[in-house]
Tab-separated table of C-alpha atoms in Angstrom:
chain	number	residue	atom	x	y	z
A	1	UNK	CA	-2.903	36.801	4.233
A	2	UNK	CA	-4.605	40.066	4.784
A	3	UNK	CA	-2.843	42.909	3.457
A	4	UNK	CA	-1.625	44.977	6.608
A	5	UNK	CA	-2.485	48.699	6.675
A	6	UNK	CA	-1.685	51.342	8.912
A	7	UNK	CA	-4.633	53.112	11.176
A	8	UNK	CA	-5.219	56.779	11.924
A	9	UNK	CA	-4.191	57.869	14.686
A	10	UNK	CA	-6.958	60.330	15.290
A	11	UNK	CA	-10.714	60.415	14.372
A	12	UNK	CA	-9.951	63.157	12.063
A	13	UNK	CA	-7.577	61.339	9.895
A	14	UNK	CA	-10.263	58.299	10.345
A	15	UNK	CA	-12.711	59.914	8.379
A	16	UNK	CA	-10.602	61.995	5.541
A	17	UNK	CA	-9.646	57.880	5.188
A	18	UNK	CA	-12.805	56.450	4.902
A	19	UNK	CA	-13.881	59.181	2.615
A	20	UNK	CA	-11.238	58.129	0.611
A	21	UNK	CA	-11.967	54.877	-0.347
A	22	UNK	CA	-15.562	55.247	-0.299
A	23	UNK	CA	-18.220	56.720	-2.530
A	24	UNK	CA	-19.975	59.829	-0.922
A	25	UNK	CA	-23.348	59.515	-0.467
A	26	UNK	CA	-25.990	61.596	-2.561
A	27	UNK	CA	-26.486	64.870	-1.863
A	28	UNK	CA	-29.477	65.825	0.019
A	29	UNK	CA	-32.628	66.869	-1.828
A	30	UNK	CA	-34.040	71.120	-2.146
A	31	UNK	CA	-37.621	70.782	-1.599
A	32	UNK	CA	-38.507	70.885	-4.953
A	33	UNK	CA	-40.852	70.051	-7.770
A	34	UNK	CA	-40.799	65.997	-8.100
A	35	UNK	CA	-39.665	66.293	-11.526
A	36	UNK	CA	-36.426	68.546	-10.454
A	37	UNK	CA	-36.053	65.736	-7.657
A	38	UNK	CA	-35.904	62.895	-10.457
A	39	UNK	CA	-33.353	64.868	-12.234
A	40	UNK	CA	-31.457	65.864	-9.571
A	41	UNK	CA	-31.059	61.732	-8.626
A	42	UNK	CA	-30.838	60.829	-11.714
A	43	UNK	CA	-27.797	63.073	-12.569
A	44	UNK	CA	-26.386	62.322	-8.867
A	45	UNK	CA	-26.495	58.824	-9.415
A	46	UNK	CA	-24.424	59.422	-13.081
A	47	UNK	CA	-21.903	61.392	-10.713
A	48	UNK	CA	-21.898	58.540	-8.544
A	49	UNK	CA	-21.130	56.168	-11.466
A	50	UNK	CA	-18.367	58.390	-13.041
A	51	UNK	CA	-16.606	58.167	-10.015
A	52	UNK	CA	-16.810	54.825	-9.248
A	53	UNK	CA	-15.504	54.274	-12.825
A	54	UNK	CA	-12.774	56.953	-12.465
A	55	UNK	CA	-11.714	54.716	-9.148
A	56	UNK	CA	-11.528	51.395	-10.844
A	57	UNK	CA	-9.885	52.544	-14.176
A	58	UNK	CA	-6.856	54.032	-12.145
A	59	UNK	CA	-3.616	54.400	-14.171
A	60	UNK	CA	-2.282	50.720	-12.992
A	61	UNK	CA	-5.272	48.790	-14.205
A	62	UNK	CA	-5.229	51.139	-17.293
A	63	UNK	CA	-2.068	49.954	-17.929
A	64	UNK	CA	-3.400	46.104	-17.467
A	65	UNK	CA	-5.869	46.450	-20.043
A	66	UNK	CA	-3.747	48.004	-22.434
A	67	UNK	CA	-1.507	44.775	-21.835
A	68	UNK	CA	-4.592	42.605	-22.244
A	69	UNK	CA	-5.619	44.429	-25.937
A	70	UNK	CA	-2.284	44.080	-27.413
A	71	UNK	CA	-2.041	40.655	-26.073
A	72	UNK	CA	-5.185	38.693	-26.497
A	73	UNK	CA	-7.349	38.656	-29.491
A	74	UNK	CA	-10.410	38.670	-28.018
A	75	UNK	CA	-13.741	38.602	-30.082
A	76	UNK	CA	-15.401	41.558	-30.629
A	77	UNK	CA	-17.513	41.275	-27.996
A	78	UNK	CA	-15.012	40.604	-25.194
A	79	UNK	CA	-13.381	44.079	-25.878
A	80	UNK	CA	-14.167	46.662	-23.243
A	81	UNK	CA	-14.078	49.918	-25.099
A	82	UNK	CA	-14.336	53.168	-23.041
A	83	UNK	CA	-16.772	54.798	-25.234
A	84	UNK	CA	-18.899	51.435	-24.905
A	85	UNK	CA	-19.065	51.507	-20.985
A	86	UNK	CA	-21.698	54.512	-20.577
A	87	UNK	CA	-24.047	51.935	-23.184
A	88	UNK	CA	-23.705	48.679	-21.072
A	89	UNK	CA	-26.313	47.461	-18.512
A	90	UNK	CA	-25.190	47.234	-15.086
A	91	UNK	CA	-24.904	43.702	-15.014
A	92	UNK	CA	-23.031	43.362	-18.138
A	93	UNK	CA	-20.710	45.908	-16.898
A	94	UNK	CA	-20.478	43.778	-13.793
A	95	UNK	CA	-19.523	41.360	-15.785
A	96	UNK	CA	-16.885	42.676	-17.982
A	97	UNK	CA	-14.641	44.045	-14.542
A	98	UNK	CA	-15.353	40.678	-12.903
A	99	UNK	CA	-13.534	39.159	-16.563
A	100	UNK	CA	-10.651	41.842	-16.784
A	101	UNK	CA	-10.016	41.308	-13.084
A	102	UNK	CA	-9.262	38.038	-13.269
A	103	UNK	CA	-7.259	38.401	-16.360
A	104	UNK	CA	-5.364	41.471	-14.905
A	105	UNK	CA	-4.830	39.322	-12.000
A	106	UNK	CA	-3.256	36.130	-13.784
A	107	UNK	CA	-0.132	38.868	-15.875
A	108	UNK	CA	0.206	41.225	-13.033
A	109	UNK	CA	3.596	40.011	-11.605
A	110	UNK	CA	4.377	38.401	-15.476
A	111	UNK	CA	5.306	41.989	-17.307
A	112	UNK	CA	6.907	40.295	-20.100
A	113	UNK	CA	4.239	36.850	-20.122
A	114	UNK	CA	2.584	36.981	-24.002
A	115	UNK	CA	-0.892	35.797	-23.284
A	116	UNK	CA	-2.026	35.570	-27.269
A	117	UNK	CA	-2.056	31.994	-27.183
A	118	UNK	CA	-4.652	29.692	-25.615
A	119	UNK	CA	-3.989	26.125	-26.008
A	120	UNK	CA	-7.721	25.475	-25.016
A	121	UNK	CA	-8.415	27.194	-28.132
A	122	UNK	CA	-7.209	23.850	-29.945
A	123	UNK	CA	-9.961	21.424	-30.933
A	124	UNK	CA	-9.998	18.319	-33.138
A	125	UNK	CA	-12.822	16.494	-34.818
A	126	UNK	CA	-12.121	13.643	-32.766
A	127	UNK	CA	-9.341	12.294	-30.098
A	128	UNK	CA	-6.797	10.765	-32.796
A	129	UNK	CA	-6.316	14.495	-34.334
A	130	UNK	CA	-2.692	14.566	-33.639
A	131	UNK	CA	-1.163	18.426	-31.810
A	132	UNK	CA	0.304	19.168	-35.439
A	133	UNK	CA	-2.876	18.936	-36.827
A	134	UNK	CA	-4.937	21.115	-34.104
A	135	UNK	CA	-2.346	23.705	-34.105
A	136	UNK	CA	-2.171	23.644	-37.938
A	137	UNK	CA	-6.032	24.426	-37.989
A	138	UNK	CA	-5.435	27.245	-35.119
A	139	UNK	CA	-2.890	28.878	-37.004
A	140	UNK	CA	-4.929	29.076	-40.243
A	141	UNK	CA	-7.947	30.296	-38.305
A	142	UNK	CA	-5.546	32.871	-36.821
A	143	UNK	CA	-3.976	33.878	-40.089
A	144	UNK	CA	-7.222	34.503	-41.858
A	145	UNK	CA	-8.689	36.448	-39.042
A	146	UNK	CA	-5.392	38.548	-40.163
A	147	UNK	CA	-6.000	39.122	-43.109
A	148	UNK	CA	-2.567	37.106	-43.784
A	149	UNK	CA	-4.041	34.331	-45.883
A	150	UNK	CA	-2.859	33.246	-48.369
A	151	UNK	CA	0.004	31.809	-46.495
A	152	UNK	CA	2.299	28.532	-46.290
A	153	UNK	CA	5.005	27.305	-43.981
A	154	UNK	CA	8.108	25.418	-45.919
A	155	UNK	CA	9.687	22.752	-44.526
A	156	UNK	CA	12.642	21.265	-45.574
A	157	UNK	CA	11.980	17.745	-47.588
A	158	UNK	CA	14.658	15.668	-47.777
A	159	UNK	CA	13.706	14.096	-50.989
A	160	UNK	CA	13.089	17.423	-52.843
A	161	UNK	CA	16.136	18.680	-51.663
A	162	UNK	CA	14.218	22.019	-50.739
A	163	UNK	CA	11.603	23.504	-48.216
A	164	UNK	CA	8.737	22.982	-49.940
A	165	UNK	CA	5.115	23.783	-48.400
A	166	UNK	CA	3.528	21.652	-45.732
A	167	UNK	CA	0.572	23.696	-43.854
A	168	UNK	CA	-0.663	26.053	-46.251
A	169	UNK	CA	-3.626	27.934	-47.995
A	170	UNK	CA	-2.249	27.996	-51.550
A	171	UNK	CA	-4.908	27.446	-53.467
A	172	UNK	CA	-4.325	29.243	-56.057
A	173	UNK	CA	-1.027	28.560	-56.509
A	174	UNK	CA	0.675	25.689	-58.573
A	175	UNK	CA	2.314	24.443	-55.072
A	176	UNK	CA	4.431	21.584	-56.669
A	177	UNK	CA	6.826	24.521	-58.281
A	178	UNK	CA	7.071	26.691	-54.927
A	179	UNK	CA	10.765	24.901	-53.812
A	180	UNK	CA	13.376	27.022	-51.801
A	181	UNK	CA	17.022	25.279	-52.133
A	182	UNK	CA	19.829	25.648	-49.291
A	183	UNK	CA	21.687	27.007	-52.277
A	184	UNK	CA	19.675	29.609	-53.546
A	185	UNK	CA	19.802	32.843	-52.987
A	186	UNK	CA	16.586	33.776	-52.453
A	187	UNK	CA	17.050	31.136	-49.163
A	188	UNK	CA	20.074	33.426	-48.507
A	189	UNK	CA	18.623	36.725	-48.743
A	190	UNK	CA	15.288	35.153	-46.471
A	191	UNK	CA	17.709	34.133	-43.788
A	192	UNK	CA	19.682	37.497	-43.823
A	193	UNK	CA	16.575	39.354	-43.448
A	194	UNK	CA	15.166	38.828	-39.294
A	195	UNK	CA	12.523	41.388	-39.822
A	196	UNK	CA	11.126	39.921	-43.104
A	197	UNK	CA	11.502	40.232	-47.103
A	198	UNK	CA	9.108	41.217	-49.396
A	199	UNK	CA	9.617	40.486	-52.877
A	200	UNK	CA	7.244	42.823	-55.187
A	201	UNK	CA	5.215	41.330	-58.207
A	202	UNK	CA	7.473	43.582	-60.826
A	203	UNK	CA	10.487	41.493	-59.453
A	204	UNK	CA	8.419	38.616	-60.075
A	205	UNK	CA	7.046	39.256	-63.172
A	206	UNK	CA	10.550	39.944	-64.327
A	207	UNK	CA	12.735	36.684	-62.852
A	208	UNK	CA	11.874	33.742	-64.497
A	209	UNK	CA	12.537	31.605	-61.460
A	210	UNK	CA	10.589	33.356	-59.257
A	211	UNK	CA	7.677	34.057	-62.075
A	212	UNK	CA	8.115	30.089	-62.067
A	213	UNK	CA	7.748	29.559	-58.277
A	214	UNK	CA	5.006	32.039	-57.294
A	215	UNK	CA	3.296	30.992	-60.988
A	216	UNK	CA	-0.599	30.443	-60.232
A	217	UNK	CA	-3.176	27.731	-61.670
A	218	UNK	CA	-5.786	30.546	-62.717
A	219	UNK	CA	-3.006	32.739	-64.953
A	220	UNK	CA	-3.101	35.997	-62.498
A	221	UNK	CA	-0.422	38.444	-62.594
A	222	UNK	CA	2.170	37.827	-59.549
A	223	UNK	CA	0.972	39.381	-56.231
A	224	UNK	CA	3.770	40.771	-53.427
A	225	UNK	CA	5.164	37.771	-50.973
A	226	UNK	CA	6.118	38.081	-47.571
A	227	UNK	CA	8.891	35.716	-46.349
A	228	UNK	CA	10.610	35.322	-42.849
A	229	UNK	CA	12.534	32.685	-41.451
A	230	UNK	CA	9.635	31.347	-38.549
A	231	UNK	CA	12.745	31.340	-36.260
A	232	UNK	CA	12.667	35.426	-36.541
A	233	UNK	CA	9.229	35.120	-35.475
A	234	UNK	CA	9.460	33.022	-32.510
A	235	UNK	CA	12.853	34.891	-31.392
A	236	UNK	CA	10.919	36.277	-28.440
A	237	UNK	CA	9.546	33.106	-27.540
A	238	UNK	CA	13.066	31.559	-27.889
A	239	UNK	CA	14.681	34.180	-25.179
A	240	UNK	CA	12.044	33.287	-22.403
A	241	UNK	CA	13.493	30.013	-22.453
A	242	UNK	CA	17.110	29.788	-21.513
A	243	UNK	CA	18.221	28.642	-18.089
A	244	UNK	CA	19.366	31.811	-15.851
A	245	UNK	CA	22.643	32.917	-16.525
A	246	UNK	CA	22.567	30.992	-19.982
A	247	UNK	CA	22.136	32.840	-23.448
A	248	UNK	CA	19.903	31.666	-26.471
A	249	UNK	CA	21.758	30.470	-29.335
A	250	UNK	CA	20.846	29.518	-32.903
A	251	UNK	CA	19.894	26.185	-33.513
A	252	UNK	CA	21.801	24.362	-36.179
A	253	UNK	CA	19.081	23.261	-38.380
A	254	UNK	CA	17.281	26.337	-39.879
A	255	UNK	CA	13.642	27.014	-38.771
A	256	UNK	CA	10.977	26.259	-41.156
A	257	UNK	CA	9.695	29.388	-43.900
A	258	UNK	CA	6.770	31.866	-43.233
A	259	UNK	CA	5.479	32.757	-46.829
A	260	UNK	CA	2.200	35.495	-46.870
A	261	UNK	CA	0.721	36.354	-50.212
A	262	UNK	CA	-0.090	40.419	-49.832
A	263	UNK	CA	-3.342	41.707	-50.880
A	264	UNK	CA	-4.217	45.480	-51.183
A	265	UNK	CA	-3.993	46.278	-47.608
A	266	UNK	CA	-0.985	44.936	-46.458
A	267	UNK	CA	0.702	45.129	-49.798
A	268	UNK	CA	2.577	48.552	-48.789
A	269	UNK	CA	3.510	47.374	-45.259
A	270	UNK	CA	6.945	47.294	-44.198
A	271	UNK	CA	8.488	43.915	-43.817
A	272	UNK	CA	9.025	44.780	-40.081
A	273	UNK	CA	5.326	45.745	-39.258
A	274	UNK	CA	3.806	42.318	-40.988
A	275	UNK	CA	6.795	40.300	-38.603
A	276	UNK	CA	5.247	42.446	-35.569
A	277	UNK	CA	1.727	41.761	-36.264
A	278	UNK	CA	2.268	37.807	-36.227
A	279	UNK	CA	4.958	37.971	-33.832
A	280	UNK	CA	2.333	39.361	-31.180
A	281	UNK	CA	-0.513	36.617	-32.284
A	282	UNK	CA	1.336	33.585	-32.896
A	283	UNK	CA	4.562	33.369	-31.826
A	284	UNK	CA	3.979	30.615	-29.328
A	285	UNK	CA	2.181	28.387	-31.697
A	286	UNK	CA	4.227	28.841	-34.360
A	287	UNK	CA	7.122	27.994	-32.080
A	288	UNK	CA	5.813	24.703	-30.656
A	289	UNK	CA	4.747	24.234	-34.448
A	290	UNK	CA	8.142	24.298	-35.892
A	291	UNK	CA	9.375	21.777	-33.313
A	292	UNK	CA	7.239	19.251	-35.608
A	293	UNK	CA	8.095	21.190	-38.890
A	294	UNK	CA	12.192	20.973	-38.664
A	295	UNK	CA	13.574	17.981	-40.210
A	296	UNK	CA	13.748	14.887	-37.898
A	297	UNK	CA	15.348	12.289	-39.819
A	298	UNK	CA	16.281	8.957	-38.305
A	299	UNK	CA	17.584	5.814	-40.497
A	300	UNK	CA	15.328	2.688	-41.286
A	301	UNK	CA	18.287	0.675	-42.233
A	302	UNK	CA	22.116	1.669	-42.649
A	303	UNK	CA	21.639	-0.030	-46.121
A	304	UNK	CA	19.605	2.616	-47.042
A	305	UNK	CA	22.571	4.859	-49.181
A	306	UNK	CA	20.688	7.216	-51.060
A	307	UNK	CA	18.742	8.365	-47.668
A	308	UNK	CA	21.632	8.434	-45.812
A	309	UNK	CA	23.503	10.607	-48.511
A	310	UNK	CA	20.676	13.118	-49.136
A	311	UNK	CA	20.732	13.610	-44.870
A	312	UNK	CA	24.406	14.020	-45.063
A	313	UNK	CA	24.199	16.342	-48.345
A	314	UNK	CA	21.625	18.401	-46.541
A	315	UNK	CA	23.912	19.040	-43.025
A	316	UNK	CA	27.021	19.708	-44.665
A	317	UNK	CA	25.124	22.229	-46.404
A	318	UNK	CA	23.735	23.830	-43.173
A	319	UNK	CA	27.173	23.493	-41.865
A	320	UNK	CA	28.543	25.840	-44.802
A	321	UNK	CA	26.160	28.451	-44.206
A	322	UNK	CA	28.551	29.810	-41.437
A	323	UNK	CA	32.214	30.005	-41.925
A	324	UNK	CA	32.730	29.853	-37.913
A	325	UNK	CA	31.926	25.829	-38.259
A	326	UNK	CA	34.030	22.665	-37.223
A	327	UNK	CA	33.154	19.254	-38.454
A	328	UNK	CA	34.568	15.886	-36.531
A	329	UNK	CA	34.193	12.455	-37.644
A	330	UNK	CA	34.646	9.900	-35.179
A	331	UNK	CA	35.206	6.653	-36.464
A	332	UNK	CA	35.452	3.033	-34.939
A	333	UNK	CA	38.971	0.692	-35.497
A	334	UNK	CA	36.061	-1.838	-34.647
A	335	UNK	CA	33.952	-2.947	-37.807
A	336	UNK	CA	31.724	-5.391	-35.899
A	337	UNK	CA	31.418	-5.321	-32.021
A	338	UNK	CA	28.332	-6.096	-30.074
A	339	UNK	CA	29.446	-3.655	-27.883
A	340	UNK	CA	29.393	-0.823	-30.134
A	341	UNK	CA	25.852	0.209	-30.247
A	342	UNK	CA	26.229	0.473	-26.558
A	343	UNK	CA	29.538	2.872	-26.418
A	344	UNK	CA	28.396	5.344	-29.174
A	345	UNK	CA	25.331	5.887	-27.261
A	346	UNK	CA	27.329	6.628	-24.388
A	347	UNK	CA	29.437	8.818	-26.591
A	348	UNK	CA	26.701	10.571	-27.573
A	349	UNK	CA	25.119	11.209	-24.463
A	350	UNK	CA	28.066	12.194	-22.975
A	351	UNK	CA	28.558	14.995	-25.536
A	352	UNK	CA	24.917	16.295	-25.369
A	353	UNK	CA	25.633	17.367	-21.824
A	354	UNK	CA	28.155	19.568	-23.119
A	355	UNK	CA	26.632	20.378	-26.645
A	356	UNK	CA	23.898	23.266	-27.631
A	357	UNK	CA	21.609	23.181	-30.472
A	358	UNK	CA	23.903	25.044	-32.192
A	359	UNK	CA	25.566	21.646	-32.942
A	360	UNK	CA	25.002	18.448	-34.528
A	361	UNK	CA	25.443	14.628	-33.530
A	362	UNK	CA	25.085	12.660	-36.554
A	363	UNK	CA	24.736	8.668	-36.402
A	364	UNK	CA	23.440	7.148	-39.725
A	365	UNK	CA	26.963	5.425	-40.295
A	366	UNK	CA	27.337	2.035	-38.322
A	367	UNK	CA	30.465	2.704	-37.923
A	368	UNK	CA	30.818	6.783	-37.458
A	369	UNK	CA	30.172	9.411	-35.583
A	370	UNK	CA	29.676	13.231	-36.840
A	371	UNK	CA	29.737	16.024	-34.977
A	372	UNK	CA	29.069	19.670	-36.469
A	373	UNK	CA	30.008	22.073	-33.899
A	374	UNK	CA	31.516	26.049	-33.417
A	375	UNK	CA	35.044	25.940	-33.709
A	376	UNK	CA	35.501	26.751	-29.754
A	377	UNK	CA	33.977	23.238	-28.746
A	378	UNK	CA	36.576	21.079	-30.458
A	379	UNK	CA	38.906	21.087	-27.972
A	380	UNK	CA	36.850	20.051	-25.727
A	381	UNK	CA	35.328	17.072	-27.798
A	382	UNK	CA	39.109	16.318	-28.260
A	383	UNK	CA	39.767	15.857	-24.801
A	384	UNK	CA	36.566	13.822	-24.240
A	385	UNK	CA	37.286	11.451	-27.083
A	386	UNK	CA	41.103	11.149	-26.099
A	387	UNK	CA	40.058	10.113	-22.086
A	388	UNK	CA	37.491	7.321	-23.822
A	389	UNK	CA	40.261	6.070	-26.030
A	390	UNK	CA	43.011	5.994	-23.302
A	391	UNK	CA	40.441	3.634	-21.338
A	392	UNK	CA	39.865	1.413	-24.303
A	393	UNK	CA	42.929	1.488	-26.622
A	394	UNK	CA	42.386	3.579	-28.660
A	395	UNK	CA	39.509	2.135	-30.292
A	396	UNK	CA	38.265	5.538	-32.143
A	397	UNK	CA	39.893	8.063	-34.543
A	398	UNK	CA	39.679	11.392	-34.819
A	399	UNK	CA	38.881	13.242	-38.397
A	400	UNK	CA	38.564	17.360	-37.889
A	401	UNK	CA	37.352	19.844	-40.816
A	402	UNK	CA	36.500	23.510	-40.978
A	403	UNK	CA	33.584	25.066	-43.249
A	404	UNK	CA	36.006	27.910	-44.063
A	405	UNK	CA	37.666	24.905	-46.353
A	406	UNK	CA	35.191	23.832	-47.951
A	407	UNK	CA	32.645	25.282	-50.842
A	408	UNK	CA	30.078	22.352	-51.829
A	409	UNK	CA	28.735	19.496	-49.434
A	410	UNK	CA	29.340	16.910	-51.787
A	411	UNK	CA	33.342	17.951	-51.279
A	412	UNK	CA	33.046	17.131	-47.937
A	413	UNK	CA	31.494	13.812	-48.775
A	414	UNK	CA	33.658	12.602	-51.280
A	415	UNK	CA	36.885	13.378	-49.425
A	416	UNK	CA	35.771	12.221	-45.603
A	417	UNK	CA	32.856	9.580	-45.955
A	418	UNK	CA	33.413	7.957	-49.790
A	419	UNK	CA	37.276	7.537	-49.607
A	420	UNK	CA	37.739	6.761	-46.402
């Protein structure tokens, strides 16, 4: 629809509004010399051009572009730079408004909208490269480009008991020792730090675990490290998401491990300033990222005991972390029923409607369910599981635990899943 505008009311206003929005025409020639009338054009039409870019760079679309810079990393080429406008052909300055219109025109009513990320940007060698892969590759491009490379991310491995790195650059590093347990403290002091850790190469040099960790194949002296949790990174991405009138919470399982080697130029950076840097850049694709890098763990067969204790080991060690936890075990008076597949799915579903991620629904016992949840949801898993049983006689039984009780996983284990 046309925008509606209001119209003089007299000639006289008319024309002081016309002249506003349009570029007066050039002044009219002296009789003069031809050469003074070539100057004299020539340094109208400069006037002429000023203005005009005086008029489009107003304070609002300044304000755009400055949006655009810290938003986008464009090539070198893409960047309009004021000193770099009086250079640039008329066409190719033509060109570059046409470009930052549109752009301006796509965040304009999206103030907070992070435009860094563009999933086109993703390309594979071929169609069966999976999304992990293609955003693996973008985010190494990206990192380099940053002069952030060296770099890994650490997932958690099951097996290894440990994050351990999964996408990385590391050549240089022995990457079978670099293993980060629940229980040490250098996970601890990562996941106390949201703006970052760095850990200098005289505190390396000087531990033996972490001379042992960072330790590379070609005998260098230890280098600074940058950690962060990649949940600190992607916290902005995370607080876009909630439904209105919702708040973001933490998830239960801990985000995967942002690890930087620091060379000469970033090696006196504050923590903060690094997290910044890659927090503008890549927060989005390290966020959809991590969705494939946090353990997903699913059972091949309930036979399977040593998987199924290593999952359990590794919860109830998550669940420790915080001393504001509350465990329930919901086991079945049933041992075999055809039926039971069936009810703990509904039981299940019916509690993810009034779960967050904050929580955990475990199911790798035939016969058990195990919920990990903040102490002010049990009553209301109580009064859920106490309805079901009053419909079907009391066919489940109710085992509650708090982290504040416990020190070690394998406590919780022995007393609630070995003995019982």
């Amino acid at each position: 629809m046309p925008e509606s505008r209001l119209h003089p009311e007299n000639d006289e206003d008319r024309e002081k509004d016309v002249a506003r929005d349009t570029i007066p025409p050039p002044e009219t020639f002296a009789e003069d010399s031809p050469e003074a009338i070539a100057d004299s054009f020539e340094e109208d039409t400069r006037k002429q051009l000023n203005l005009l870019r005086e008029r489009t760079f107003n304070p609002e679309l300044r304000n755009l572009v400055d949006r655009i810079r810290e938003n986008e990393p464009l090539a070198d080429s893409d960047v309009l730079r004021g000193e770099d406008m009086e250079s640039l052909a008329d066409e190719q300055l033509e060109l570059k408004l046409y470009r930052l219109y549109y752009r301006a025109r796509s965040i304009r009513e999206n103030g907070e909208i992070n435009i860094a990320f563009n999933p086109f940007d993703l390309r594979g060698d071929s169609e069966d490269v999976s999304v992990q892969y293609s955003l693996a590759s973008y985010i190494v491009e990206r990192m380099r480009s940053l002069s952030f490379s060296p770099f890994a991310l650490l997932s958690y491995n099951i097996t290894l008991k440990a994050f351990s790195p999964t996408v990385h650059t590391l050549d240089r590093y022995s990457v079978e020792n670099i293993s980060i347990s629940l229980r040490d403290e250098l996970f601890r002091e990562i996941s106390s730090q949201p703006e970052g850790l760095i850990i200098d190469e005289e505190r390396i040099h000087y531990d033996p675990f972490l001379a042992k960790l960072f330790s590379q194949k070609t005998g260098e002296a230890p280098r600074p490290v940058y950690f962060n949790m990649l949940s600190c990174i992607t916290s902005n991405v995370v607080n876009e998401l909630p439904i209105e009138g919702t708040g973001s919470v933490t998830p239960f399982l801990p985000s995967a491990i942002l690890m930087i080697e620091l060379n000469e130029q970033t090696a006196f950076s504050e923590p903060a300033a690094i997290t910044a840097v890659v927090r503008q850049i890549l927060s989005l694709p390290f966020f959809i990222l991590n969705d494939y890098q946090s353990l997903v763990f699913s059972a091949q067969s309930y036979e399977d005991l040593e998987y199924v204790y290593n999952v359990l080991d590794y919860l109830f060690t998550v669940f420790l972390l915080r001393k504001d936890r509350s465990g329930i075990i919901l086991r079945s008076s049933i041992k075999e029923s055809p039926n039971m597949p069936f009810l703990i799915k509904y039981i299940i579903s019916k509690l993810s409607h009034r779960l967050l991620s904050d929580s955990a629904i475990v199911h790798i016992i035939k016969d058990r369910l195990i919920i990990m949840t903040h102490n002010d949801m049990v009553e209301q898993i109580q009064s859920l599981i106490f309805d079901y049983n009053r419909l079907f006689n009391d066919q489940f039984t109710i085992i509650e635990f708090k982290s504040k009780d416990f020190e070690d996983s394998v406590d919780i284990i022995q007393k609630f899943i070995l003995t019982s």
